[in-house]
Amino acid sequence: MHPAFSVIFLTTLIGVGQGIFLALFTGQSYSAVELLPTQDSTRFYGNAAFIALGFLIGGLIASFFHLGHPERAWRAASQWRTSWLSREVIVLPIMMGLVFIYAIMHHFGWDSVLLTTDTGAQLSLTLIIATLGMFTTFALFICTGMVYACLKFLQEWHTPLTIINYTLFGTASGFILMTAFANTSAPDLMNFYGIWASIITLAVFVTRSASLIRNAQIKHKSTIQTAIGVRHSRIQQKSMGFMGGSVNTRDFFHHVSLIFMTKMKWIFMVLVFPVPLMLLWMGMETHSTALLFAAFVVQYVGLLAERWFFFAQANHPQNLYYQTV
Amino acid sequence: MTQLALVIDLNVCVGCHACVTSCKEWNTSGPAGSMCDDNPYGKDPTGTFFNRVQTYEIGEFPNTETLHFPKSCLHCEDPPCVPVCPTGASYKRKEDGIILVDYDKCIGCRYCSWACPYGVREIDEHLKVMKKCTLCVDRIYDETLPEAERKPACVLACPTSARLFGDVHDPESAISVTIREEGGYQLMPEWGTHPSNHYLPRRKTHQHIHEDELQRADNPLKKEQRGPSTPIDAPTLDDSTSW
């Protein structure tokens, strides 16, 4: 497939936003049961939630560049019964709404403790919103992943690993950014987020490696023989039926060399995993926001490369009909 | 239930592209608006087509065979492109099984073209909506046309009658009978899309003559060594009277 930059930015940006929100939910629920010290509502939760909202809005804006008729985008909410894309279109604004509510509630301190247990654990209104937001966040990860994983003949995508990777990549990048953010406004939580960010990054290293190994061994079900229905081991295309290109030759081929593909794979494998982990560790040791932020930036750039590779690697069966491209 | 479809006979297709040009002509002039066509006579021509003919070479020289392969939307019975559409712009008509795009609802997200394994959906890069074969839905029901012309433009244009049009759900329709009797097959059956369009395979006519068929071996007169009236190699009555 030809990687579209709008979709690359959409999936990576909302991933960061979702990851930040999951980090906030984790932080607040840990502090509700007094495993972590309570943080300032406005400076920490409020501001971080606004940052998450910013990433989500950025992703939404990027997605509009993919559409031929963005003015009709509202129609995309109508087919949620069958279309994962439609479900994503519904869940994303719901999540943005919940993050917005969560952000202003913390910003203005509109919160109240609804319940206190004997052990001192407190159930507050914002934690309920955060819990709803957490479920919506996972729903959004599932929708985003399923948009790709549900296309069964794109065999590189048609695996549960697609959803797992989308979830873990987004969460990892969000947690790394939150580590940097916590270093400035909630130093108590810096190590907590940093360690979780490392664990999630290591986990996604395992799952992404698994999908790379899987995809390297894929035996494609469709062949030129099934595509045109001729049983002969030697079939060559002599003419694709037109002289110039077409949408079919531009949208479904990545148009780069195999060497370039291999390079991209190693670039993202280095930029997403070892470099950010090292910067993260150094930043946590030295309490340097710059190093922690650099870890996020490097990983985000790596994620752009990862998403590019994810699209480029998918081999669409329609390409069997265009072998002279 | 009706499922309109095409049957394409690869045995008689000569790869002349008449179906391609007549399709473009009819559909670019239709009420749904033009189909883009950039640099048609220039260096890098590109544009939207509902139907394309590709050419394959089967076998190794000198034992090769050329196959011209026209491909348009196959109007699958279980279309993967329809359920993925987020707006409902892509739909399959209940009454005749034609898959259409509502150009006023399409947001141009291209997801349906990703979901089609056959690559028959093409986005119109000017109008920014997804386009595909309509089986000339604006023609086949047009009662102002003579009945014989109520067929898709490609079918009417084909000089070798390689394209047949009809209802594949009616077991007695001409195309159902053809599919059954001439070995009609579907493309990429492995994905369970059940394409309605079928293809008829290349068929070779072989004639093998055994040596004993050249001379009648079981002639009873010959067996009994009794010639008709003259020796068997003597001129016959036919020879002498064939003036």
mmCIF file with all atom_site columns, N, CA and C in Angstrom, chain A residues 66 68-69 72 76 78-79 82-83 147 150 152-153 222 226-228 234 236 238-242 244-246 248 250-251 316 318 321-322, chain B residues 45-46 52-57 59 83-88 103 106-111 114-117 119 122 125 127-128 185 188 190-191:
data_model
loop_
_atom_site.group_PDB
_atom_site.id
_atom_site.type_symbol
_atom_site.label_atom_id
_atom_site.label_alt_id
_atom_site.label_comp_id
_atom_site.label_asym_id
_atom_site.label_entity_id
_atom_site.label_seq_id
_atom_site.pdbx_PDB_ins_code
_atom_site.Cartn_x
_atom_site.Cartn_y
_atom_site.Cartn_z
_atom_site.occupancy
_atom_site.B_iso_or_equiv
_atom_site.pdbx_formal_charge
_atom_site.auth_seq_id
_atom_site.auth_comp_id
_atom_site.auth_asym_id
_atom_site.auth_atom_id
_atom_site.pdbx_PDB_model_num
ATOM 1   N N  . HIS A 1 66  ? -7.210  13.248  4.606   1.00 0.00 ? 66  HIS A N  1
ATOM 2   C CA . HIS A 1 66  ? -7.349  12.001  3.860   1.00 0.00 ? 66  HIS A CA 1
ATOM 3   C C  . HIS A 1 66  ? -8.642  11.975  3.055   1.00 0.00 ? 66  HIS A C  1
ATOM 4   N N  . GLY A 1 68  ? -11.737 13.098  0.555   1.00 0.00 ? 68  GLY A N  1
ATOM 5   C CA . GLY A 1 68  ? -12.007 13.873  -0.647  1.00 0.00 ? 68  GLY A CA 1
ATOM 6   C C  . GLY A 1 68  ? -13.037 14.953  -0.375  1.00 0.00 ? 68  GLY A C  1
ATOM 7   N N  . HIS A 1 69  ? -13.981 14.640  0.505   1.00 0.00 ? 69  HIS A N  1
ATOM 8   C CA . HIS A 1 69  ? -15.049 15.592  0.827   1.00 0.00 ? 69  HIS A CA 1
ATOM 9   C C  . HIS A 1 69  ? -15.174 15.725  2.344   1.00 0.00 ? 69  HIS A C  1
ATOM 10  N N  . ARG A 1 72  ? -18.405 16.450  4.232   1.00 0.00 ? 72  ARG A N  1
ATOM 11  C CA . ARG A 1 72  ? -19.447 15.438  4.456   1.00 0.00 ? 72  ARG A CA 1
ATOM 12  C C  . ARG A 1 72  ? -19.039 14.448  5.541   1.00 0.00 ? 72  ARG A C  1
ATOM 13  N N  . ALA A 1 76  ? -20.034 9.986   8.162   1.00 0.00 ? 76  ALA A N  1
ATOM 14  C CA . ALA A 1 76  ? -19.267 8.783   8.465   1.00 0.00 ? 76  ALA A CA 1
ATOM 15  C C  . ALA A 1 76  ? -19.682 8.135   9.776   1.00 0.00 ? 76  ALA A C  1
ATOM 16  N N  . SER A 1 78  ? -22.656 7.129   10.374  1.00 0.00 ? 78  SER A N  1
ATOM 17  C CA . SER A 1 78  ? -23.945 6.451   10.208  1.00 0.00 ? 78  SER A CA 1
ATOM 18  C C  . SER A 1 78  ? -23.856 4.925   10.141  1.00 0.00 ? 78  SER A C  1
ATOM 19  N N  . GLN A 1 79  ? -22.723 4.369   9.728   1.00 0.00 ? 79  GLN A N  1
ATOM 20  C CA . GLN A 1 79  ? -22.694 2.915   9.475   1.00 0.00 ? 79  GLN A CA 1
ATOM 21  C C  . GLN A 1 79  ? -21.972 2.133   10.570  1.00 0.00 ? 79  GLN A C  1
ATOM 22  N N  . THR A 1 82  ? -21.772 -1.842  10.761  1.00 0.00 ? 82  THR A N  1
ATOM 23  C CA . THR A 1 82  ? -20.911 -2.715  9.963   1.00 0.00 ? 82  THR A CA 1
ATOM 24  C C  . THR A 1 82  ? -19.479 -2.219  9.825   1.00 0.00 ? 82  THR A C  1
ATOM 25  N N  . SER A 1 83  ? -19.246 -0.926  9.952   1.00 0.00 ? 83  SER A N  1
ATOM 26  C CA . SER A 1 83  ? -17.944 -0.390  9.552   1.00 0.00 ? 83  SER A CA 1
ATOM 27  C C  . SER A 1 83  ? -17.106 0.023   10.764  1.00 0.00 ? 83  SER A C  1
ATOM 28  N N  . VAL A 1 147 ? -9.867  -1.243  11.953  1.00 0.00 ? 147 VAL A N  1
ATOM 29  C CA . VAL A 1 147 ? -9.994  -0.660  10.612  1.00 0.00 ? 147 VAL A CA 1
ATOM 30  C C  . VAL A 1 147 ? -9.045  -1.387  9.657   1.00 0.00 ? 147 VAL A C  1
ATOM 31  N N  . CYS A 1 150 ? -9.442  -5.816  10.046  1.00 0.00 ? 150 CYS A N  1
ATOM 32  C CA . CYS A 1 150 ? -10.634 -6.501  9.549   1.00 0.00 ? 150 CYS A CA 1
ATOM 33  C C  . CYS A 1 150 ? -10.554 -6.810  8.053   1.00 0.00 ? 150 CYS A C  1
ATOM 34  N N  . LYS A 1 152 ? -9.475  -8.899  5.531   1.00 0.00 ? 152 LYS A N  1
ATOM 35  C CA . LYS A 1 152 ? -8.841  -10.207 5.644   1.00 0.00 ? 152 LYS A CA 1
ATOM 36  C C  . LYS A 1 152 ? -7.849  -10.500 4.524   1.00 0.00 ? 152 LYS A C  1
ATOM 37  N N  . PHE A 1 153 ? -8.028  -9.876  3.376   1.00 0.00 ? 153 PHE A N  1
ATOM 38  C CA . PHE A 1 153 ? -7.069  -10.218 2.312   1.00 0.00 ? 153 PHE A CA 1
ATOM 39  C C  . PHE A 1 153 ? -5.824  -9.344  2.349   1.00 0.00 ? 153 PHE A C  1
ATOM 40  N N  . SER A 1 222 ? -3.719  -15.316 -2.389  1.00 0.00 ? 222 SER A N  1
ATOM 41  C CA . SER A 1 222 ? -4.031  -15.014 -3.779  1.00 0.00 ? 222 SER A CA 1
ATOM 42  C C  . SER A 1 222 ? -2.757  -15.036 -4.608  1.00 0.00 ? 222 SER A C  1
ATOM 43  N N  . THR A 1 226 ? -4.990  -17.501 -9.223  1.00 0.00 ? 226 THR A N  1
ATOM 44  C CA . THR A 1 226 ? -6.369  -17.357 -8.739  1.00 0.00 ? 226 THR A CA 1
ATOM 45  C C  . THR A 1 226 ? -6.953  -16.018 -9.202  1.00 0.00 ? 226 THR A C  1
ATOM 46  N N  . ALA A 1 227 ? -6.076  -15.035 -9.442  1.00 0.00 ? 227 ALA A N  1
ATOM 47  C CA . ALA A 1 227 ? -6.570  -13.718 -9.829  1.00 0.00 ? 227 ALA A CA 1
ATOM 48  C C  . ALA A 1 227 ? -7.211  -13.745 -11.204 1.00 0.00 ? 227 ALA A C  1
ATOM 49  N N  . ILE A 1 228 ? -6.606  -14.476 -12.135 1.00 0.00 ? 228 ILE A N  1
ATOM 50  C CA . ILE A 1 228 ? -7.217  -14.513 -13.472 1.00 0.00 ? 228 ILE A CA 1
ATOM 51  C C  . ILE A 1 228 ? -7.808  -15.884 -13.778 1.00 0.00 ? 228 ILE A C  1
ATOM 52  N N  . ARG A 1 234 ? 3.493   -20.471 -15.173 1.00 0.00 ? 234 ARG A N  1
ATOM 53  C CA . ARG A 1 234 ? 4.246   -19.352 -15.727 1.00 0.00 ? 234 ARG A CA 1
ATOM 54  C C  . ARG A 1 234 ? 3.290   -18.390 -16.427 1.00 0.00 ? 234 ARG A C  1
ATOM 55  N N  . GLN A 1 236 ? 2.856   -14.232 -17.265 1.00 0.00 ? 236 GLN A N  1
ATOM 56  C CA . GLN A 1 236 ? 3.496   -12.914 -17.210 1.00 0.00 ? 236 GLN A CA 1
ATOM 57  C C  . GLN A 1 236 ? 2.495   -11.893 -17.703 1.00 0.00 ? 236 GLN A C  1
ATOM 58  N N  . LYS A 1 238 ? 1.756   -8.740  -19.798 1.00 0.00 ? 238 LYS A N  1
ATOM 59  C CA . LYS A 1 238 ? 2.406   -8.034  -20.898 1.00 0.00 ? 238 LYS A CA 1
ATOM 60  C C  . LYS A 1 238 ? 1.915   -6.596  -21.006 1.00 0.00 ? 238 LYS A C  1
ATOM 61  N N  . SER A 1 239 ? 0.691   -6.365  -20.578 1.00 0.00 ? 239 SER A N  1
ATOM 62  C CA . SER A 1 239 ? 0.165   -5.007  -20.659 1.00 0.00 ? 239 SER A CA 1
ATOM 63  C C  . SER A 1 239 ? -0.844  -4.831  -19.548 1.00 0.00 ? 239 SER A C  1
ATOM 64  N N  . MET A 1 240 ? -0.790  -3.694  -18.867 1.00 0.00 ? 240 MET A N  1
ATOM 65  C CA . MET A 1 240 ? -1.772  -3.472  -17.810 1.00 0.00 ? 240 MET A CA 1
ATOM 66  C C  . MET A 1 240 ? -2.995  -2.736  -18.351 1.00 0.00 ? 240 MET A C  1
ATOM 67  N N  . GLY A 1 241 ? -3.019  -2.513  -19.647 1.00 0.00 ? 241 GLY A N  1
ATOM 68  C CA . GLY A 1 241 ? -4.223  -1.998  -20.269 1.00 0.00 ? 241 GLY A CA 1
ATOM 69  C C  . GLY A 1 241 ? -4.234  -0.501  -20.480 1.00 0.00 ? 241 GLY A C  1
ATOM 70  N N  . PHE A 1 242 ? -3.198  0.191   -20.011 1.00 0.00 ? 242 PHE A N  1
ATOM 71  C CA . PHE A 1 242 ? -3.134  1.626   -20.241 1.00 0.00 ? 242 PHE A CA 1
ATOM 72  C C  . PHE A 1 242 ? -1.679  2.033   -20.162 1.00 0.00 ? 242 PHE A C  1
ATOM 73  N N  . GLY A 1 244 ? -0.239  5.218   -19.049 1.00 0.00 ? 244 GLY A N  1
ATOM 74  C CA . GLY A 1 244 ? 0.253   5.939   -17.884 1.00 0.00 ? 244 GLY A CA 1
ATOM 75  C C  . GLY A 1 244 ? -0.095  5.197   -16.606 1.00 0.00 ? 244 GLY A C  1
ATOM 76  N N  . GLY A 1 245 ? -0.109  5.914   -15.514 1.00 0.00 ? 245 GLY A N  1
ATOM 77  C CA . GLY A 1 245 ? -0.500  5.297   -14.254 1.00 0.00 ? 245 GLY A CA 1
ATOM 78  C C  . GLY A 1 245 ? -1.994  5.424   -14.046 1.00 0.00 ? 245 GLY A C  1
ATOM 79  N N  . SER A 1 246 ? -2.439  4.927   -12.932 1.00 0.00 ? 246 SER A N  1
ATOM 80  C CA . SER A 1 246 ? -3.832  5.104   -12.551 1.00 0.00 ? 246 SER A CA 1
ATOM 81  C C  . SER A 1 246 ? -3.870  5.092   -11.034 1.00 0.00 ? 246 SER A C  1
ATOM 82  N N  . ASN A 1 248 ? -4.971  2.845   -9.284  1.00 0.00 ? 248 ASN A N  1
ATOM 83  C CA . ASN A 1 248 ? -4.576  1.506   -8.855  1.00 0.00 ? 248 ASN A CA 1
ATOM 84  C C  . ASN A 1 248 ? -3.067  1.335   -8.786  1.00 0.00 ? 248 ASN A C  1
ATOM 85  N N  . ARG A 1 250 ? -0.999  3.930   -8.221  1.00 0.00 ? 250 ARG A N  1
ATOM 86  C CA . ARG A 1 250 ? -0.417  4.907   -7.293  1.00 0.00 ? 250 ARG A CA 1
ATOM 87  C C  . ARG A 1 250 ? -0.782  4.617   -5.838  1.00 0.00 ? 250 ARG A C  1
ATOM 88  N N  . ASP A 1 251 ? -2.019  4.206   -5.593  1.00 0.00 ? 251 ASP A N  1
ATOM 89  C CA . ASP A 1 251 ? -2.492  4.065   -4.217  1.00 0.00 ? 251 ASP A CA 1
ATOM 90  C C  . ASP A 1 251 ? -2.096  2.747   -3.563  1.00 0.00 ? 251 ASP A C  1
ATOM 91  N N  . HIS A 1 316 ? -1.429  -5.588  -1.252  1.00 0.00 ? 316 HIS A N  1
ATOM 92  C CA . HIS A 1 316 ? -2.829  -5.709  -1.662  1.00 0.00 ? 316 HIS A CA 1
ATOM 93  C C  . HIS A 1 316 ? -2.957  -6.674  -2.846  1.00 0.00 ? 316 HIS A C  1
ATOM 94  N N  . GLN A 1 318 ? -4.892  -6.703  -5.217  1.00 0.00 ? 318 GLN A N  1
ATOM 95  C CA . GLN A 1 318 ? -5.153  -6.070  -6.516  1.00 0.00 ? 318 GLN A CA 1
ATOM 96  C C  . GLN A 1 318 ? -3.857  -5.833  -7.289  1.00 0.00 ? 318 GLN A C  1
ATOM 97  N N  . TYR A 1 321 ? -2.887  -7.757  -10.428 1.00 0.00 ? 321 TYR A N  1
ATOM 98  C CA . TYR A 1 321 ? -3.373  -7.379  -11.758 1.00 0.00 ? 321 TYR A CA 1
ATOM 99  C C  . TYR A 1 321 ? -2.499  -6.301  -12.400 1.00 0.00 ? 321 TYR A C  1
ATOM 100 N N  . TYR A 1 322 ? -1.533  -5.800  -11.652 1.00 0.00 ? 322 TYR A N  1
ATOM 101 C CA . TYR A 1 322 ? -0.700  -4.713  -12.176 1.00 0.00 ? 322 TYR A CA 1
ATOM 102 C C  . TYR A 1 322 ? 0.761   -5.064  -12.002 1.00 0.00 ? 322 TYR A C  1
ATOM 103 N N  . PRO B 2 45  ? -0.852  9.930   -19.304 1.00 0.00 ? 45  PRO B N  1
ATOM 104 C CA . PRO B 2 45  ? -2.312  9.949   -19.240 1.00 0.00 ? 45  PRO B CA 1
ATOM 105 C C  . PRO B 2 45  ? -2.804  9.199   -18.008 1.00 0.00 ? 45  PRO B C  1
ATOM 106 N N  . THR B 2 46  ? -3.804  9.744   -17.376 1.00 0.00 ? 46  THR B N  1
ATOM 107 C CA . THR B 2 46  ? -4.405  9.056   -16.223 1.00 0.00 ? 46  THR B CA 1
ATOM 108 C C  . THR B 2 46  ? -5.868  9.446   -16.148 1.00 0.00 ? 46  THR B C  1
ATOM 109 N N  . ARG B 2 52  ? -11.179 -2.193  -17.411 1.00 0.00 ? 52  ARG B N  1
ATOM 110 C CA . ARG B 2 52  ? -9.864  -2.155  -18.030 1.00 0.00 ? 52  ARG B CA 1
ATOM 111 C C  . ARG B 2 52  ? -9.564  -3.539  -18.593 1.00 0.00 ? 52  ARG B C  1
ATOM 112 N N  . VAL B 2 53  ? -8.797  -3.570  -19.669 1.00 0.00 ? 53  VAL B N  1
ATOM 113 C CA . VAL B 2 53  ? -8.421  -4.848  -20.262 1.00 0.00 ? 53  VAL B CA 1
ATOM 114 C C  . VAL B 2 53  ? -6.924  -5.025  -20.103 1.00 0.00 ? 53  VAL B C  1
ATOM 115 N N  . GLN B 2 54  ? -6.531  -6.129  -19.513 1.00 0.00 ? 54  GLN B N  1
ATOM 116 C CA . GLN B 2 54  ? -5.113  -6.403  -19.339 1.00 0.00 ? 54  GLN B CA 1
ATOM 117 C C  . GLN B 2 54  ? -4.732  -7.618  -20.161 1.00 0.00 ? 54  GLN B C  1
ATOM 118 N N  . THR B 2 55  ? -3.448  -7.709  -20.441 1.00 0.00 ? 55  THR B N  1
ATOM 119 C CA . THR B 2 55  ? -3.003  -8.791  -21.309 1.00 0.00 ? 55  THR B CA 1
ATOM 120 C C  . THR B 2 55  ? -1.915  -9.599  -20.627 1.00 0.00 ? 55  THR B C  1
ATOM 121 N N  . TYR B 2 56  ? -2.092  -10.894 -20.627 1.00 0.00 ? 56  TYR B N  1
ATOM 122 C CA . TYR B 2 56  ? -1.135  -11.797 -19.981 1.00 0.00 ? 56  TYR B CA 1
ATOM 123 C C  . TYR B 2 56  ? -0.602  -12.782 -21.012 1.00 0.00 ? 56  TYR B C  1
ATOM 124 N N  . GLU B 2 57  ? 0.614   -13.210 -20.764 1.00 0.00 ? 57  GLU B N  1
ATOM 125 C CA . GLU B 2 57  ? 1.194   -14.254 -21.602 1.00 0.00 ? 57  GLU B CA 1
ATOM 126 C C  . GLU B 2 57  ? 1.335   -15.489 -20.737 1.00 0.00 ? 57  GLU B C  1
ATOM 127 N N  . GLY B 2 59  ? 2.618   -19.356 -20.322 1.00 0.00 ? 59  GLY B N  1
ATOM 128 C CA . GLY B 2 59  ? 3.547   -20.337 -20.882 1.00 0.00 ? 59  GLY B CA 1
ATOM 129 C C  . GLY B 2 59  ? 4.866   -19.707 -21.255 1.00 0.00 ? 59  GLY B C  1
ATOM 130 N N  . PRO B 2 83  ? -19.820 -3.277  3.452   1.00 0.00 ? 83  PRO B N  1
ATOM 131 C CA . PRO B 2 83  ? -19.943 -3.063  4.904   1.00 0.00 ? 83  PRO B CA 1
ATOM 132 C C  . PRO B 2 83  ? -18.903 -2.115  5.484   1.00 0.00 ? 83  PRO B C  1
ATOM 133 N N  . VAL B 2 84  ? -17.751 -1.935  4.831   1.00 0.00 ? 84  VAL B N  1
ATOM 134 C CA . VAL B 2 84  ? -16.719 -1.075  5.413   1.00 0.00 ? 84  VAL B CA 1
ATOM 135 C C  . VAL B 2 84  ? -17.001 0.405   5.191   1.00 0.00 ? 84  VAL B C  1
ATOM 136 N N  . CYS B 2 85  ? -17.917 0.724   4.268   1.00 0.00 ? 85  CYS B N  1
ATOM 137 C CA . CYS B 2 85  ? -18.177 2.139   3.977   1.00 0.00 ? 85  CYS B CA 1
ATOM 138 C C  . CYS B 2 85  ? -18.747 2.833   5.207   1.00 0.00 ? 85  CYS B C  1
ATOM 139 N N  . PRO B 2 86  ? -18.099 3.896   5.689   1.00 0.00 ? 86  PRO B N  1
ATOM 140 C CA . PRO B 2 86  ? -18.583 4.531   6.925   1.00 0.00 ? 86  PRO B CA 1
ATOM 141 C C  . PRO B 2 86  ? -19.838 5.373   6.728   1.00 0.00 ? 86  PRO B C  1
ATOM 142 N N  . THR B 2 87  ? -20.130 5.761   5.493   1.00 0.00 ? 87  THR B N  1
ATOM 143 C CA . THR B 2 87  ? -21.255 6.674   5.282   1.00 0.00 ? 87  THR B CA 1
ATOM 144 C C  . THR B 2 87  ? -22.487 5.994   4.707   1.00 0.00 ? 87  THR B C  1
ATOM 145 N N  . GLY B 2 88  ? -22.347 4.755   4.266   1.00 0.00 ? 88  GLY B N  1
ATOM 146 C CA . GLY B 2 88  ? -23.466 4.113   3.585   1.00 0.00 ? 88  GLY B CA 1
ATOM 147 C C  . GLY B 2 88  ? -23.595 4.540   2.137   1.00 0.00 ? 88  GLY B C  1
ATOM 148 N N  . TYR B 2 103 ? -22.814 9.135   -5.076  1.00 0.00 ? 103 TYR B N  1
ATOM 149 C CA . TYR B 2 103 ? -21.743 10.140  -5.171  1.00 0.00 ? 103 TYR B CA 1
ATOM 150 C C  . TYR B 2 103 ? -22.004 11.360  -4.282  1.00 0.00 ? 103 TYR B C  1
ATOM 151 N N  . CYS B 2 106 ? -20.664 10.002  -0.671  1.00 0.00 ? 106 CYS B N  1
ATOM 152 C CA . CYS B 2 106 ? -19.289 9.509   -0.554  1.00 0.00 ? 106 CYS B CA 1
ATOM 153 C C  . CYS B 2 106 ? -18.373 10.622  -0.045  1.00 0.00 ? 106 CYS B C  1
ATOM 154 N N  . ILE B 2 107 ? -17.554 10.301  0.972   1.00 0.00 ? 107 ILE B N  1
ATOM 155 C CA . ILE B 2 107 ? -16.626 11.308  1.501   1.00 0.00 ? 107 ILE B CA 1
ATOM 156 C C  . ILE B 2 107 ? -15.229 11.145  0.906   1.00 0.00 ? 107 ILE B C  1
ATOM 157 N N  . GLY B 2 108 ? -15.066 10.165  0.034   1.00 0.00 ? 108 GLY B N  1
ATOM 158 C CA . GLY B 2 108 ? -13.768 9.990   -0.626  1.00 0.00 ? 108 GLY B CA 1
ATOM 159 C C  . GLY B 2 108 ? -12.667 9.517   0.297   1.00 0.00 ? 108 GLY B C  1
ATOM 160 N N  . CYS B 2 109 ? -12.984 8.591   1.217   1.00 0.00 ? 109 CYS B N  1
ATOM 161 C CA . CYS B 2 109 ? -11.962 8.132   2.172   1.00 0.00 ? 109 CYS B CA 1
ATOM 162 C C  . CYS B 2 109 ? -11.160 6.955   1.622   1.00 0.00 ? 109 CYS B C  1
ATOM 163 N N  . ARG B 2 110 ? -11.581 6.393   0.518   1.00 0.00 ? 110 ARG B N  1
ATOM 164 C CA . ARG B 2 110 ? -10.877 5.316   -0.181  1.00 0.00 ? 110 ARG B CA 1
ATOM 165 C C  . ARG B 2 110 ? -10.877 3.980   0.551   1.00 0.00 ? 110 ARG B C  1
ATOM 166 N N  . TYR B 2 111 ? -11.577 3.892   1.664   1.00 0.00 ? 111 TYR B N  1
ATOM 167 C CA . TYR B 2 111 ? -11.507 2.663   2.432   1.00 0.00 ? 111 TYR B CA 1
ATOM 168 C C  . TYR B 2 111 ? -12.108 1.494   1.649   1.00 0.00 ? 111 TYR B C  1
ATOM 169 N N  . TRP B 2 114 ? -9.648  -0.061  -0.605  1.00 0.00 ? 114 TRP B N  1
ATOM 170 C CA . TRP B 2 114 ? -8.723  -0.946  0.111   1.00 0.00 ? 114 TRP B CA 1
ATOM 171 C C  . TRP B 2 114 ? -9.378  -2.293  0.358   1.00 0.00 ? 114 TRP B C  1
ATOM 172 N N  . ALA B 2 115 ? -10.709 -2.253  0.551   1.00 0.00 ? 115 ALA B N  1
ATOM 173 C CA . ALA B 2 115 ? -11.415 -3.471  0.934   1.00 0.00 ? 115 ALA B CA 1
ATOM 174 C C  . ALA B 2 115 ? -11.803 -4.323  -0.270  1.00 0.00 ? 115 ALA B C  1
ATOM 175 N N  . CYS B 2 116 ? -11.501 -3.876  -1.475  1.00 0.00 ? 116 CYS B N  1
ATOM 176 C CA . CYS B 2 116 ? -11.832 -4.669  -2.661  1.00 0.00 ? 116 CYS B CA 1
ATOM 177 C C  . CYS B 2 116 ? -10.585 -5.409  -3.137  1.00 0.00 ? 116 CYS B C  1
ATOM 178 N N  . PRO B 2 117 ? -10.575 -6.743  -3.084  1.00 0.00 ? 117 PRO B N  1
ATOM 179 C CA . PRO B 2 117 ? -9.352  -7.455  -3.481  1.00 0.00 ? 117 PRO B CA 1
ATOM 180 C C  . PRO B 2 117 ? -9.080  -7.378  -4.983  1.00 0.00 ? 117 PRO B C  1
ATOM 181 N N  . GLY B 2 119 ? -9.447  -4.621  -6.943  1.00 0.00 ? 119 GLY B N  1
ATOM 182 C CA . GLY B 2 119 ? -8.976  -3.320  -7.416  1.00 0.00 ? 119 GLY B CA 1
ATOM 183 C C  . GLY B 2 119 ? -9.850  -2.723  -8.498  1.00 0.00 ? 119 GLY B C  1
ATOM 184 N N  . GLU B 2 122 ? -12.149 2.866   -8.314  1.00 0.00 ? 122 GLU B N  1
ATOM 185 C CA . GLU B 2 122 ? -11.143 3.895   -8.562  1.00 0.00 ? 122 GLU B CA 1
ATOM 186 C C  . GLU B 2 122 ? -11.706 5.240   -8.130  1.00 0.00 ? 122 GLU B C  1
ATOM 187 N N  . GLU B 2 125 ? -10.193 11.542  -9.210  1.00 0.00 ? 125 GLU B N  1
ATOM 188 C CA . GLU B 2 125 ? -9.308  12.495  -8.541  1.00 0.00 ? 125 GLU B CA 1
ATOM 189 C C  . GLU B 2 125 ? -9.736  13.942  -8.738  1.00 0.00 ? 125 GLU B C  1
ATOM 190 N N  . LEU B 2 127 ? -13.452 14.770  -8.934  1.00 0.00 ? 127 LEU B N  1
ATOM 191 C CA . LEU B 2 127 ? -14.682 14.903  -8.143  1.00 0.00 ? 127 LEU B CA 1
ATOM 192 C C  . LEU B 2 127 ? -14.503 14.379  -6.728  1.00 0.00 ? 127 LEU B C  1
ATOM 193 N N  . LYS B 2 128 ? -13.386 13.670  -6.470  1.00 0.00 ? 128 LYS B N  1
ATOM 194 C CA . LYS B 2 128 ? -13.028 13.193  -5.124  1.00 0.00 ? 128 LYS B CA 1
ATOM 195 C C  . LYS B 2 128 ? -14.065 12.246  -4.541  1.00 0.00 ? 128 LYS B C  1
ATOM 196 N N  . TYR B 2 185 ? -16.201 -19.555 -14.269 1.00 0.00 ? 185 TYR B N  1
ATOM 197 C CA . TYR B 2 185 ? -15.562 -19.542 -12.953 1.00 0.00 ? 185 TYR B CA 1
ATOM 198 C C  . TYR B 2 185 ? -15.501 -18.119 -12.404 1.00 0.00 ? 185 TYR B C  1
ATOM 199 N N  . MET B 2 188 ? -10.553 -15.122 -7.729  1.00 0.00 ? 188 MET B N  1
ATOM 200 C CA . MET B 2 188 ? -10.136 -15.180 -6.315  1.00 0.00 ? 188 MET B CA 1
ATOM 201 C C  . MET B 2 188 ? -11.220 -15.796 -5.435  1.00 0.00 ? 188 MET B C  1
ATOM 202 N N  . GLU B 2 190 ? -10.912 -17.669 -3.140  1.00 0.00 ? 190 GLU B N  1
ATOM 203 C CA . GLU B 2 190 ? -10.403 -17.920 -1.777  1.00 0.00 ? 190 GLU B CA 1
ATOM 204 C C  . GLU B 2 190 ? -10.904 -16.914 -0.747  1.00 0.00 ? 190 GLU B C  1
ATOM 205 N N  . TRP B 2 191 ? -11.471 -15.772 -1.196  1.00 0.00 ? 191 TRP B N  1
ATOM 206 C CA . TRP B 2 191 ? -11.886 -14.780 -0.206  1.00 0.00 ? 191 TRP B CA 1
ATOM 207 C C  . TRP B 2 191 ? -13.379 -14.824 0.093   1.00 0.00 ? 191 TRP B C  1
#
